[in-house]
Amino acid sequence: MTTHHTPALPSGAPSVKAGRAALASTDPLRADVHHWSDPVNEDERMAFWTEAATLLDWETPWEQTHSWVPPNPAIRRGPEISWYQGGTLNAAVNCVDRHVAAGRGERIALHFEGEPGDREDVSYAELGRRVNQAANALTDMGITRGDRVVVYLPVLVETIVITLACARIGAVHSLVFGGFSAEALKFRVEDTGAKLLVTTDGQYRRGKAVPVKANADAAVAEAAVEHGGDLEHVLVIRRTDSAVEWTPGRDLWWHEVVETASTEHSPEFFDAETELFIMYTSGTTGKPKGLVHTTGGYLTGALYTYLRLFAHPDPARRANDVHWCTADLAWVTAHTYEIYGPLAAGATQVIFEGTPNTPHEGRHFEIIERHRVSTYYTAPTLVRSLMGWFPDGVPQHYDLSSIRLAGTVGEAVNPEAWQWIRRQIGRDTTDDAGQPALPMVDTWWQSESGSTVLSPRPEDAGFTRPGLKPGAASREMPGWGAAVVDDAGRPVPAGTQGNIVLTATGPSMARTVWGSPERYYSSYWEKYADQGWFLAGDGARRDEDGDLWILGRIDDVINISGHRLSTIEIESALISHPDVVEAGVCPVFDEMTGHAAVAFTVLTTAARERLDAAGGAGSDAERELLSALRSHVGEVIGPVAKPRSVIPVPEVPKTRSGKIMRRLLTQLHDGETLGDTTSLQNEPCVPKIEEICQRRGTAPRREEVAT
């Protein structure tokens, strides 16, 4: 195997010796990236990513744009990936300082909406002052370059402040969803070897103040220095005035050590390949993987794709954009399109602490109206919830006319949800015939890729390109390559399901798994090591027009009597029925066919009330509805796709990114030992589903086979 190097700067790009001014000559708020040409060969791809990097401010120009050492099966190591080698920069300077220096310090960076109704507008100048205070406080606590900081917070201004402060001093941050259990937090603290944990006294959840620090205390009990661990301090934000236990010397109040620190701070500049953050994936089996993202490449990918997907195509009108990515800040989507991408672009955005139905189901629409949100980026699972809450459509008294573009992320969006967004949230954007015309960008990407890989472009998303389809992830973003292949690496025919692989990756790609380079290889690169392709783990098909459709995780494909069926396709069929809000379909054991499909369905409020009035679970009315749902799937897809059982449940288990944990549903149904559930956003639903499965006795008894 050979090492592949690519040149630093192609013809027309700034010279290596040109200095910082030339490399910072492109104002991201005014950059017309929508008209950049798509690369058609490797030289053009490198020229493209070179140009994209000039959207950032570099203290030192890079010497080489990209180098790649292919995967090595002999030593079981993934590729060695480097971008912008020799270049130095600071992520926090790119997200804050440069906008203040450009005279835009009073521009609003963050419209904060707290769950109890408290609000705050934070300018770029004020954000810079707070980040500087936090950076000074971190330094005073002994945090230096390369140290790990675990952040266990909800969506607060302080969460973004501490994240950028870590980047400013070269510490590696790892954000953890504030609703995770003590066990999930403990794993991340210990796996990273964190020196500092940042948390709150409590958090607001669904209208209540919930104590949180006790979870933090339990998580770090064995990680502290006195027990042989690395953790030295717990930094606590006072949010709810909840009572807390206190360990003198270890525990520190944010308002005492951060808000009293100096607002002046001189940043350091770090090599482009300096680790920026560790993002943990979640799964139902095995421990989570800590994906390592580095500074220069990740920030380039985040900024370019934010501008290409969400910024107004006309730079002259971009100053009026208000972006809202609804993800929790601990999710990679929020890292890229709620922290680093929008802030590097100098954008204004909304951040929201609460749940979408607290104190009522119209909370999101109130926020859109109040802040004149123009781009709304959310998860299909939330859209389906809104569909259930508002079966007659979004009430007309909400002013949603500011919405210019909507996007989805997390799982492939169901066509019904795609259409609902355009028809309801985009109701003020119609074509000459009065039909919905809101541009929709359904983005497909992963924690591993760091930024969007597949998406319709905004210039295509309003059906200006003939044949754009609801639910299709569409085409590769510039600078990325993807293919759909079989297990041997051969391209599959159009319309045939295969494995989606990345044949060319962008600079935002994760470099390794923290502490486990062998796992990075075995999880992503081993299957197609000879070709140097990244195995994404999703099934997909490319249609006759060349558009890509994501069909769910490879291990979520159900093989019934030789027929390979996608769980997402069956779920979409169920959701198209008026009585179903959400569905999770999983493969279960079947002694006749090997596998069968079982559908866990969340019914609409109206359907539940109708069944309760007719006798509830086990009634003739319920049996009639479940039979109708099975038949509906048969009509939409075909008889072979009919679920063997349809089981009503209050909700289906999901990760924080909104992905349905289908393997967990299989384990619950078949009575198997459960995998890790600590990373779920709704872990309390697990015992409820388990009780329903036991009560219904839906799993057939397996015959013991003598060996």
mmCIF file of C-alpha atoms in Angstrom, residues 7 36 116 127 154 161 178 182 196 218 231 244 305 319 325 412 426 455 471 517 609 620 689-690:
data_model
loop_
_atom_site.group_PDB
_atom_site.id
_atom_site.type_symbol
_atom_site.label_atom_id
_atom_site.label_comp_id
_atom_site.label_asym_id
_atom_site.label_seq_id
_atom_site.Cartn_x
_atom_site.Cartn_y
_atom_site.Cartn_z
ATOM 1 C CA PRO A 7 -0.407 19.301 -3.158
ATOM 2 C CA TRP A 36 -18.716 27.141 -6.509
ATOM 3 C CA PRO A 116 -39.268 28.154 32.056
ATOM 4 C CA LEU A 127 -20.087 35.888 23.706
ATOM 5 C CA PRO A 154 -28.530 21.058 28.781
ATOM 6 C CA VAL A 161 -19.276 29.220 26.195
ATOM 7 C CA GLY A 178 -27.809 16.221 30.276
ATOM 8 C CA ALA A 182 -24.916 8.451 35.901
ATOM 9 C CA LEU A 196 -12.796 18.388 34.561
ATOM 10 C CA ALA A 218 -22.027 9.251 41.236
ATOM 11 C CA LEU A 231 -10.602 14.043 37.445
ATOM 12 C CA VAL A 244 -26.533 19.816 46.077
ATOM 13 C CA THR A 305 -21.697 22.934 4.503
ATOM 14 C CA ALA A 319 -27.560 39.217 7.467
ATOM 15 C CA CYS A 325 -31.111 23.661 14.684
ATOM 16 C CA ALA A 412 -34.385 9.180 6.486
ATOM 17 C CA GLY A 426 -43.886 26.225 4.932
ATOM 18 C CA SER A 455 -28.385 16.281 0.535
ATOM 19 C CA GLY A 471 -37.540 11.193 1.330
ATOM 20 C CA PRO A 517 -7.562 2.516 16.764
ATOM 21 C CA GLU A 609 -59.254 7.449 22.793
ATOM 22 C CA ASP A 620 -62.421 -6.353 19.250
ATOM 23 C CA ILE A 689 -42.514 -1.941 26.285
ATOM 24 C CA GLU A 690 -41.072 -5.001 28.021
#
